[in-house]
mmCIF file of C-alpha atoms in Angstrom:
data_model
loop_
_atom_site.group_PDB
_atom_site.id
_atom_site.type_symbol
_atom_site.label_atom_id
_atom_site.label_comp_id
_atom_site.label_asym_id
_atom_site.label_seq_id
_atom_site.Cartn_x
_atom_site.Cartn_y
_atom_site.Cartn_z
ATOM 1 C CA UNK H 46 56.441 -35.000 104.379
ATOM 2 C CA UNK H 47 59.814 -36.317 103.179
ATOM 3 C CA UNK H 48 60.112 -39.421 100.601
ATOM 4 C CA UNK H 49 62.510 -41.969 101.932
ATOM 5 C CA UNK H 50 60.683 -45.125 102.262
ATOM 6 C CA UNK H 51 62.357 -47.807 100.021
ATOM 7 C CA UNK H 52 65.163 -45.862 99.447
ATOM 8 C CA UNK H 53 68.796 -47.406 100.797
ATOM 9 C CA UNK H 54 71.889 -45.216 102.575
ATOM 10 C CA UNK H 55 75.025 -46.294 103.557
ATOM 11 C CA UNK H 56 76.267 -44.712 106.528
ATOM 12 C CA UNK H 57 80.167 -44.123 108.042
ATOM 13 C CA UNK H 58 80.304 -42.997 111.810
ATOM 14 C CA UNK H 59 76.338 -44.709 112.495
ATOM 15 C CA UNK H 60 77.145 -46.410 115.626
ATOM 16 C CA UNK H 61 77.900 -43.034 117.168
ATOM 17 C CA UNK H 62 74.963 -41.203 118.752
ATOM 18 C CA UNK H 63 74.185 -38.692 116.322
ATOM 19 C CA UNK H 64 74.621 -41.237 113.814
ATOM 20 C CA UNK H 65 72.447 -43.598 115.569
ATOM 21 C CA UNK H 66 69.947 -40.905 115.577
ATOM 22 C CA UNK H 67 70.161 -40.333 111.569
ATOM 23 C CA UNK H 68 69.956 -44.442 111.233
ATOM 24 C CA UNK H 69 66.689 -44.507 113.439
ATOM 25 C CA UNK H 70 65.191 -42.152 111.647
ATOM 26 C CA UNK H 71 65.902 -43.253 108.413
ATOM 27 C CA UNK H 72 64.376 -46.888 109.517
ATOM 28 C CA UNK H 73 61.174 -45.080 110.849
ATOM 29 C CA UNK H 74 61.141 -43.710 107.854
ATOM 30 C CA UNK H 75 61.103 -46.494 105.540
ATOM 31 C CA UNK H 76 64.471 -46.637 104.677
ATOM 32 C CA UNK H 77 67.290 -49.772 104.068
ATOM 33 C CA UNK H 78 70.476 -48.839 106.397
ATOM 34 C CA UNK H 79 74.413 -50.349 105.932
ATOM 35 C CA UNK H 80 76.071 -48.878 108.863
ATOM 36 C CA UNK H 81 79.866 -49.282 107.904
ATOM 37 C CA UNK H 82 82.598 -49.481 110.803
ATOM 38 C CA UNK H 83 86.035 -50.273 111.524
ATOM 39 C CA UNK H 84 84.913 -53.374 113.434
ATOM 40 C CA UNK H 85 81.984 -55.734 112.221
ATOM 41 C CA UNK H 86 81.653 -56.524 115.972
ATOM 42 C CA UNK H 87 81.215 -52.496 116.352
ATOM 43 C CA UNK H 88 78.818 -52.133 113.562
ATOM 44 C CA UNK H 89 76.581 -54.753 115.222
ATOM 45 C CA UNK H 90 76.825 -54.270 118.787
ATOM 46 C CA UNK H 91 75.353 -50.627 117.902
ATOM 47 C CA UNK H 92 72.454 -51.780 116.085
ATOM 48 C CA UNK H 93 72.032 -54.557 118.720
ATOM 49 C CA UNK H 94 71.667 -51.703 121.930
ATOM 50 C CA UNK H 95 70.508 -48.583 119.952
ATOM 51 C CA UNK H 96 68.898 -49.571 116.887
ATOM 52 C CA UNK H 97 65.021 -50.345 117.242
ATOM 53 C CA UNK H 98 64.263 -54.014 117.014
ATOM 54 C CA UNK H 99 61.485 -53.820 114.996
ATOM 55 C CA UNK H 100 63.418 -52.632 112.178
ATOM 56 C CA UNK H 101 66.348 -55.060 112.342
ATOM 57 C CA UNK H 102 65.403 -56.743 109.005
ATOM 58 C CA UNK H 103 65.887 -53.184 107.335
ATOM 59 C CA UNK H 104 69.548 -52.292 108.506
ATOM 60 C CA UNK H 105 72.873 -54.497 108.527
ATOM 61 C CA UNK H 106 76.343 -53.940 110.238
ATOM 62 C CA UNK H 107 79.411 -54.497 108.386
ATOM 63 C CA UNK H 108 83.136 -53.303 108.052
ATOM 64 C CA UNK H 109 83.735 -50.347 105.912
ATOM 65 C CA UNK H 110 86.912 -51.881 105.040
ATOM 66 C CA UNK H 111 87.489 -55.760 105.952
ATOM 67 C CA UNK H 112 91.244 -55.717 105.424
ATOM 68 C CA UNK H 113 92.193 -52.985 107.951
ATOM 69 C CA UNK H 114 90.817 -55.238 110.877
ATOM 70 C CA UNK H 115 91.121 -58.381 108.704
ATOM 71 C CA UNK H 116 91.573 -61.016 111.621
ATOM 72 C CA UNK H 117 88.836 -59.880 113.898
ATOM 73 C CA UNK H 118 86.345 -59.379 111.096
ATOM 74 C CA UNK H 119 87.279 -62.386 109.628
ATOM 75 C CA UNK H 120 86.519 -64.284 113.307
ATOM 76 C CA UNK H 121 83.134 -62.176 113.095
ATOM 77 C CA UNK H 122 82.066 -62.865 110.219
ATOM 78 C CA UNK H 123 83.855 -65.246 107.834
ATOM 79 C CA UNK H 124 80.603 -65.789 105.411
ATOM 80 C CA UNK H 125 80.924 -62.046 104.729
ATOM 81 C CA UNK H 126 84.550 -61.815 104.442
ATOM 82 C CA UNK H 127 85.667 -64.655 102.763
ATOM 83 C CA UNK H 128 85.018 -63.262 99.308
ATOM 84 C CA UNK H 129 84.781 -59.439 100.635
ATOM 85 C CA UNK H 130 88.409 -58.093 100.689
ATOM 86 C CA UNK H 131 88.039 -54.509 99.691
ATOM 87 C CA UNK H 132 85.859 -51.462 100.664
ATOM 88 C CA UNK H 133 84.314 -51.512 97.316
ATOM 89 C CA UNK H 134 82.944 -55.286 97.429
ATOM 90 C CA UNK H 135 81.452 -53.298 100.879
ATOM 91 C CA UNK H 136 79.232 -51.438 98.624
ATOM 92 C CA UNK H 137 78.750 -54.311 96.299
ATOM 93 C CA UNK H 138 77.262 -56.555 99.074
ATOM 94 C CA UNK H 139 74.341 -53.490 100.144
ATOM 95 C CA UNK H 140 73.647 -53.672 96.976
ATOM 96 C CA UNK H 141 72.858 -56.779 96.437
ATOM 97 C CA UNK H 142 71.017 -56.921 99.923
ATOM 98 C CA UNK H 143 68.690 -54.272 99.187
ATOM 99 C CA UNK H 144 69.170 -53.495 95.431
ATOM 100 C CA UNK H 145 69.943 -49.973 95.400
ATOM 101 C CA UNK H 146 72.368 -47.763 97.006
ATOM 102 C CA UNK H 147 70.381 -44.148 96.472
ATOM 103 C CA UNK H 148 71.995 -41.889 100.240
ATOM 104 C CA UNK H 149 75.843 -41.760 101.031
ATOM 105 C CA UNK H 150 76.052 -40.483 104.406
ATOM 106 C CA UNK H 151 79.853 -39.588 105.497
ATOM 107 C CA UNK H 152 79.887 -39.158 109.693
ATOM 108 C CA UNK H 153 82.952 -40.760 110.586
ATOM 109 C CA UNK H 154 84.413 -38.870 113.471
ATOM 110 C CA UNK H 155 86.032 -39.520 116.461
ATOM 111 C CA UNK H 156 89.016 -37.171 117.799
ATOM 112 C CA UNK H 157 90.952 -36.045 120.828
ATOM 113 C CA UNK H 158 91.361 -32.001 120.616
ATOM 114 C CA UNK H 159 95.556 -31.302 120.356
ATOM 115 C CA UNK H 160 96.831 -27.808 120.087
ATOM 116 C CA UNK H 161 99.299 -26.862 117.672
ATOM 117 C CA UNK H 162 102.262 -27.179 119.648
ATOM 118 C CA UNK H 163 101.017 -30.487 120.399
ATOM 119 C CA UNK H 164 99.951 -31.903 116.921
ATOM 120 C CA UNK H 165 102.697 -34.186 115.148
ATOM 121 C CA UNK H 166 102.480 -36.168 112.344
ATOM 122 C CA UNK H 167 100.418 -39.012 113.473
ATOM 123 C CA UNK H 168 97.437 -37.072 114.864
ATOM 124 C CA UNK H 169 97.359 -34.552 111.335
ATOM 125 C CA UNK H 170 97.080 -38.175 109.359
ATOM 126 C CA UNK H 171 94.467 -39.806 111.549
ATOM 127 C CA UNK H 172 92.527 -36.415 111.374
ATOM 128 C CA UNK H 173 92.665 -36.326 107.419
ATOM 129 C CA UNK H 174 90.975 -40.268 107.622
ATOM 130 C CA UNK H 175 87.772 -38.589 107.479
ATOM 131 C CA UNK H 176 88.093 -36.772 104.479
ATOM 132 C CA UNK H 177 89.895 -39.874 102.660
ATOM 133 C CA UNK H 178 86.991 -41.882 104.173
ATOM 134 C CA UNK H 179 83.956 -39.593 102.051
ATOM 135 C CA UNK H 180 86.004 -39.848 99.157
ATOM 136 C CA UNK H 181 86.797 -43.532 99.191
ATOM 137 C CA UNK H 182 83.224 -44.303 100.160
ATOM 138 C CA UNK H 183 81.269 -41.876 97.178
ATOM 139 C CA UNK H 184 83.424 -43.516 94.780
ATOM 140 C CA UNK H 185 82.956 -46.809 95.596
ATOM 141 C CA UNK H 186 79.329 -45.997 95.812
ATOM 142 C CA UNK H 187 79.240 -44.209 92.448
ATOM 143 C CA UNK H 188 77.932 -46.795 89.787
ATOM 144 C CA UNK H 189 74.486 -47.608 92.432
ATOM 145 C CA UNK H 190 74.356 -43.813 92.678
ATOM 146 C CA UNK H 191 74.071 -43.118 89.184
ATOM 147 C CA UNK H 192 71.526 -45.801 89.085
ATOM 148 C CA UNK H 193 69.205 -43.899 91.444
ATOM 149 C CA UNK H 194 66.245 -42.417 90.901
ATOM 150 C CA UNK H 195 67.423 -39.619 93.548
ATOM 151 C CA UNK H 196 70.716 -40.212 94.478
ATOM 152 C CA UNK H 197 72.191 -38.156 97.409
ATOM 153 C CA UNK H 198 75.880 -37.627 99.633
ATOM 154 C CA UNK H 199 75.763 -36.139 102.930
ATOM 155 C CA UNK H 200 78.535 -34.864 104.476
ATOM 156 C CA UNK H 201 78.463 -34.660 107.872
ATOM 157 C CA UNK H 202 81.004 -32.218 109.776
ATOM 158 C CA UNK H 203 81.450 -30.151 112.513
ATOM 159 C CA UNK H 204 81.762 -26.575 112.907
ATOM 160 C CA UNK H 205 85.326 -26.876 113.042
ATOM 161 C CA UNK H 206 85.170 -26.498 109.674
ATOM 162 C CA UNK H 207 84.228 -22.384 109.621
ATOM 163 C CA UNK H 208 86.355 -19.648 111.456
ATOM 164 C CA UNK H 209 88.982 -22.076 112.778
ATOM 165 C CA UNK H 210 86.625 -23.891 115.153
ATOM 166 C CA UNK H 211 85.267 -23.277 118.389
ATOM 167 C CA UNK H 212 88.673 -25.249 120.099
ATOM 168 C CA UNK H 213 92.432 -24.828 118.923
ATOM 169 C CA UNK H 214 92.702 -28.164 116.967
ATOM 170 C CA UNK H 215 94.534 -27.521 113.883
ATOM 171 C CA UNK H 216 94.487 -30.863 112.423
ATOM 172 C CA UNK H 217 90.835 -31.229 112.983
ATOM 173 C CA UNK H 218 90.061 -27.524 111.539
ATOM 174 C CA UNK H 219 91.693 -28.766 108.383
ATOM 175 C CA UNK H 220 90.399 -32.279 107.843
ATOM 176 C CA UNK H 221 86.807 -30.595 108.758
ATOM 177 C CA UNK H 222 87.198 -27.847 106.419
ATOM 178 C CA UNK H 223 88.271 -30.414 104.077
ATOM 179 C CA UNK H 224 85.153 -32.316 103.989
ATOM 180 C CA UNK H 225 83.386 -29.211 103.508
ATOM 181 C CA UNK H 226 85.344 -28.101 100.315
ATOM 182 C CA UNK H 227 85.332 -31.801 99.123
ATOM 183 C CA UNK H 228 81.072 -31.176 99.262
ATOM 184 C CA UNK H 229 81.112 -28.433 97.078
ATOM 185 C CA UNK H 230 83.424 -30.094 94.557
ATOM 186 C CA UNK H 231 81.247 -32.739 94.308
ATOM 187 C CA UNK H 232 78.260 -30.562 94.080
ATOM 188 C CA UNK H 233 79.916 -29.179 91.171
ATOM 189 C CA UNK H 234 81.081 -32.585 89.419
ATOM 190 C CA UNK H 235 78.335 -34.258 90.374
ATOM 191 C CA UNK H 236 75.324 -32.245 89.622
ATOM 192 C CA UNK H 237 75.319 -33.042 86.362
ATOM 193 C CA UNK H 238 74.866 -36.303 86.891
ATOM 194 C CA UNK H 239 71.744 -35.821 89.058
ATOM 195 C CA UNK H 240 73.824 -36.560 92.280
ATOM 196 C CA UNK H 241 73.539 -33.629 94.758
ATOM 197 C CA UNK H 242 76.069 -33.133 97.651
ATOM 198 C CA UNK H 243 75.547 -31.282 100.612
ATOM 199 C CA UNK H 244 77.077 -30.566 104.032
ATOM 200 C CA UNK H 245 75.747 -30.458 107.414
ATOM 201 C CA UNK H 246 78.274 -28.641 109.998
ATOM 202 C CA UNK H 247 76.809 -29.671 113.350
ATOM 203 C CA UNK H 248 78.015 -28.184 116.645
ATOM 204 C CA UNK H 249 79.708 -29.445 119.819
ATOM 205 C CA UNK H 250 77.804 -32.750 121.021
ATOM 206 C CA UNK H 251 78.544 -34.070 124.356
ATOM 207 C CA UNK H 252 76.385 -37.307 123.699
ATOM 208 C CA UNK H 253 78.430 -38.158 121.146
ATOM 209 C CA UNK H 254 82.227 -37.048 121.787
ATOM 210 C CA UNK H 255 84.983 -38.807 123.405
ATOM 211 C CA UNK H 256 85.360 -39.007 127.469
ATOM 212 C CA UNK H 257 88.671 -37.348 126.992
ATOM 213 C CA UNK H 258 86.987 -34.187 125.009
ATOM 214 C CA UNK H 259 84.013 -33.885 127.263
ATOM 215 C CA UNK H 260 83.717 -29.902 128.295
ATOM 216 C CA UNK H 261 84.530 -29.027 132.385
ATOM 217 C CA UNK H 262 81.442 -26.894 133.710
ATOM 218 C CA UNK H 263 83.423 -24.065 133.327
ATOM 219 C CA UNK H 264 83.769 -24.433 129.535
ATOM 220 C CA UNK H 265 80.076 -25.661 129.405
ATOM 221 C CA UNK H 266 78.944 -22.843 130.586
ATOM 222 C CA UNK H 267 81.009 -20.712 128.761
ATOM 223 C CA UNK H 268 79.920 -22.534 125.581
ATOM 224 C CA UNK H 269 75.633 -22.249 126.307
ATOM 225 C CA UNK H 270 76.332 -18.628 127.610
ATOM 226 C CA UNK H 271 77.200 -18.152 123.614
ATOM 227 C CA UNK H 272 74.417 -20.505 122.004
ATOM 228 C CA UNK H 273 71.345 -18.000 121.158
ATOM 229 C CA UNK H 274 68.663 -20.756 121.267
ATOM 230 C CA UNK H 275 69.542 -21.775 125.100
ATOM 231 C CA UNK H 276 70.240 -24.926 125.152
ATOM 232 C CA UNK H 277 73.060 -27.335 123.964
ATOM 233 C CA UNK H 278 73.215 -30.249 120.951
ATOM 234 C CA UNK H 279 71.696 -33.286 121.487
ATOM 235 C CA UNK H 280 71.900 -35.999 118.946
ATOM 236 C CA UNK H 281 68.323 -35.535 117.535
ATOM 237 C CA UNK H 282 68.991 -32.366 116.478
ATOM 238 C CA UNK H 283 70.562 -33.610 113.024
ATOM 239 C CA UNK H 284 67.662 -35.696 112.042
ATOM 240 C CA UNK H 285 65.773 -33.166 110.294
ATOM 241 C CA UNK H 286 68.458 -31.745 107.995
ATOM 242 C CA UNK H 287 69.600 -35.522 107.193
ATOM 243 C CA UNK H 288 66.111 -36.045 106.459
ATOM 244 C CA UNK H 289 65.519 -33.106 103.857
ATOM 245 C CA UNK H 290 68.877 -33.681 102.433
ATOM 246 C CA UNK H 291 68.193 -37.293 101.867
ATOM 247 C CA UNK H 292 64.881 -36.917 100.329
ATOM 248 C CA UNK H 293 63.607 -36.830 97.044
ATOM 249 C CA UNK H 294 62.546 -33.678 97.510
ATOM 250 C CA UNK H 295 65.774 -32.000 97.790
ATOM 251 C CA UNK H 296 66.596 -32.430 94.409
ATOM 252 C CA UNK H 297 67.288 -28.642 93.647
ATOM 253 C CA UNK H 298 69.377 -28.471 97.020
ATOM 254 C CA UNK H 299 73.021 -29.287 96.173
ATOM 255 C CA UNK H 300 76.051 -27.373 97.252
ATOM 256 C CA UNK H 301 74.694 -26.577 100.084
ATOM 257 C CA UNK H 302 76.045 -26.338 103.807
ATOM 258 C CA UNK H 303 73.400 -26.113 107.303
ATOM 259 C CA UNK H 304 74.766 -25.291 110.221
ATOM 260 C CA UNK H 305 73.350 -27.448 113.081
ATOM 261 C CA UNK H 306 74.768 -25.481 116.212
ATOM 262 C CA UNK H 307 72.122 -23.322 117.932
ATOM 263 C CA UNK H 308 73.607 -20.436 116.196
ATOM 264 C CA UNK H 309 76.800 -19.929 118.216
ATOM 265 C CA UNK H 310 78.476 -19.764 114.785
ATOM 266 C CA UNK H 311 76.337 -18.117 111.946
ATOM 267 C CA UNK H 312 76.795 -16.280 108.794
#
């Protein structure tokens, strides 16, 4: 239905589940995957226990950015990172793995919900990573992008981004928003170039959150009571927007935000 087969993405936040889920699906698919991590070790020991085998020849596991972890990506891999300092010889080495570099998915994630009163400094930066992280990565990726024959960015967010969020988490809210706002600039900037950018705003995931942020029954119950479909996310559910988006067919789609969250939040 969708053309993807042959085509190559580079992922941030793929050893999650919901970004496991996108990276399966874009091997079933036909696709080339990079998932990028903090770690090496992380990067592979996802593909190693959720990545199908049968399609290990089509996806590698590297560090989005060698020198932030340098000694223990080094002791990973020192073939990769001898000559691979920066994030943008990252992008250099997909390329020449696979030869193109057409889907930029940014999922990076990872948070532990603080209040206001509770939010200093240190949590606001770590928060704003992910929006530093889309730019960084869409810029390194540029000059493969421009290359394509239908180059695409997906930004993946959270509904955090619209009316405040579901939780009080200011620094979240913001960096989430962020993202969002970043999309539609580079909708704008990039357009012209034949590069579309679009957003996908998924909802509250308990398969792929933190132990620490994982809902009582109480506030489970709470939340479902307010989903209209019935039923809460699961990480399958944002397959089939990343797969539109990321087609070749969705070249007329750019600028554009879906909401993946049962409708609790719509409009």
């Amino acid at each position: 239905m969708f053309t993807l087969k042959g085509r190559t993405m580079v992922i941030t936040g793929g050893a999650g589940n919901n970004g496991s889920a996108i990276v399966n699906a874009a091997l079933e698919a036909g696709m080339n995957v990079a998932m990028l991590s903090g770690l090496h070790t992380k990067a592979q020991k996802a593909i190693k226990e959720k990545i199908n085998p049968k399609y290990h020849d089509h996806v590698i596991g590297i560090a989005q950015n060698p020198k932030a972890k340098w000694e223990e990506n080094m002791e990973a891999a020192p073939e990769i990172y001898e000559t691979r300092t920066h994030m943008k010889d990252m992008i250099d080495y997909v390329y020449e793995r696979f030869g193109s570099v057409d889907v930029v998915v940014n999922a990076k994630g990872g948070h532990i919900r603080y209040d206001f009163e509770h939010t200093d400094k240190t949590i606001w930066r770590h928060s704003m990573e992910v929006v530093e992280s889309a730019f960084v990565n869409a810029k390194n990726a540029m000059p493969y992008l421009l290359q394509s024959k239908a180059p695409r960015i997906i930004n993946i967010t959270t509904w955090d981004a619209r009316n405040g969020g579901y939780f009080l988490d200011p620094s979240f809210a913001a960096a989430r928003g962020g993202l969002e706002a970043l999309t539609y600039e580079m909708a704008r900037e990039f357009g012209p170039k034949g590069i579309t950018s679009n957003c996908i705003l998924i909802g509250h995931c308990e398969a792929d959150v933190p132990e620490e942020t994982t809902l009582s029954d109480e506030e489970r119950a709470r939340m479902l009571a307010q989903i209209p479909v019935g039923r809460m996310m699961v990480p399958q559910d944002v397959v089939g927007a990343f797969c539109f988006l990321a087609s070749e067919e969705a070249s007329f789609v750019n600028g554009a935000r879906i909401d993946v969250n049962g409708g609790l939040i719509v409009g």
